[in-house]
Amino acid sequence: TPPAHGPGAGVPGALARGRVGQVTEHELDFEYVGLEQDPPVQSEYRGMWEYQRQVHAQVAAGEIPPRVLFVQHSPVYTAGRRTLPQERPFDGTPVVDVDRGGKITYHGPGQLVGYPIVPIPRAIGPLGYVRRLEEALIRCLEEFGVHGRRVDGRTGVWLDASPGRLERKIAAIGIRVSKQTALHGFAFNIEAGSTGPFHNIIPCGIADADVTSLEAEIGPVPTLAEMGRRMEPHLRELLAFEPYQRLDGVSPAGTIAG
């Protein structure tokens, strides 16, 4: 087991090979990296990125079932390929440049990060896949009486503006697809402390909105591991890539293939 701090923090020492050979269709595994320990272990970003790539290689090769990694990172800013210089930290804090889409964001304690490493059917495509991640997050939020929604032209999950409060993002999404298989994923702000460092950047390149957390909206929240378990059924359903009905009811036919 790696140490609690340093490059390998919170990352499994070796990738379990699992079953090699034919993988059952729609099978989806979940791995809680450090979240079920007491206290939960924070995973250093670069080590976790390398672990993602290991898992991705095996999923893409059909050696293991698709897998969702749930993790809590130690504090870090990561910049996607479209990040502009003026969007980086105002105080010069170091940033990890990554190979996902999107712009700059923050990961840290109190935030549930999910990395679904799954093959994407060509009929769905990257955009349809992102919409499914958004749908899973929106459905999970509804369990707490929080009404998340999509915003045209912006990925992630948002809450409407209210008196004295801007429109605000509660979950960010940034993915990469390689060998028809996704990596990277979503960051779901759970604890109130997870949003503070966003004020040191222009998160996702959006200056006219705010960020929020589940705790800021409803008060006390479950643990990150429990939030992962709340997400599991929604991800299982939506990442089976069957037609689904959007919770916001936006499709004229009531269902959407992507």
GROMACS .gro file of N, CA, C and O in nm, residues 2-10 41-42 44 74:
model
   52
    2PRO      N    1   0.063   0.221  -0.088
    2PRO     CA    2   0.146   0.340  -0.095
    2PRO      C    3   0.130   0.425   0.030
    2PRO      O    4   0.032   0.414   0.102
    3PRO      N    5   0.224   0.516   0.056
    3PRO     CA    6   0.212   0.605   0.170
    3PRO      C    7   0.096   0.702   0.151
    3PRO      O    8   0.046   0.721   0.041
    4ALA      N    9   0.055   0.768   0.262
    4ALA     CA   10  -0.057   0.861   0.256
    4ALA      C   11  -0.019   0.993   0.191
    4ALA      O   12  -0.105   1.075   0.162
    5HIS      N   13   0.109   1.017   0.168
    5HIS     CA   14   0.153   1.140   0.105
    5HIS      C   15   0.257   1.105  -0.001
    5HIS      O   16   0.319   1.001   0.004
    6GLY      N   17   0.275   1.195  -0.098
    6GLY     CA   18   0.377   1.171  -0.200
    6GLY      C   19   0.316   1.122  -0.329
    6GLY      O   20   0.195   1.110  -0.344
    7PRO      N   21   0.399   1.090  -0.429
    7PRO     CA   22   0.350   1.061  -0.562
    7PRO      C   23   0.252   0.945  -0.569
    7PRO      O   24   0.166   0.942  -0.654
    8GLY      N   25   0.266   0.846  -0.480
    8GLY     CA   26   0.178   0.731  -0.489
    8GLY      C   27   0.063   0.732  -0.392
    8GLY      O   28  -0.006   0.632  -0.376
    9ALA      N   29   0.037   0.845  -0.326
    9ALA     CA   30  -0.062   0.848  -0.220
    9ALA      C   31  -0.199   0.807  -0.270
    9ALA      O   32  -0.251   0.859  -0.367
   10GLY      N   33  -0.260   0.710  -0.201
   10GLY     CA   34  -0.395   0.670  -0.231
   10GLY      C   35  -0.412   0.588  -0.356
   10GLY      O   36  -0.523   0.556  -0.395
   41VAL      N   37  -0.808   0.838   0.254
   41VAL     CA   38  -0.677   0.878   0.203
   41VAL      C   39  -0.697   0.969   0.081
   41VAL      O   40  -0.780   0.940  -0.006
   42GLN      N   41  -0.621   1.077   0.076
   42GLN     CA   42  -0.622   1.164  -0.041
   42GLN      C   43  -0.521   1.111  -0.143
   42GLN      O   44  -0.408   1.076  -0.106
   44GLU      N   45  -0.273   1.157  -0.459
   44GLU     CA   46  -0.195   1.254  -0.535
   44GLU      C   47  -0.231   1.242  -0.683
   44GLU      O   48  -0.245   1.132  -0.735
   74SER      N   49  -0.564   1.505  -0.325
   74SER     CA   50  -0.499   1.612  -0.250
   74SER      C   51  -0.507   1.737  -0.337
   74SER      O   52  -0.524   1.729  -0.459
   0.00000   0.00000   0.00000
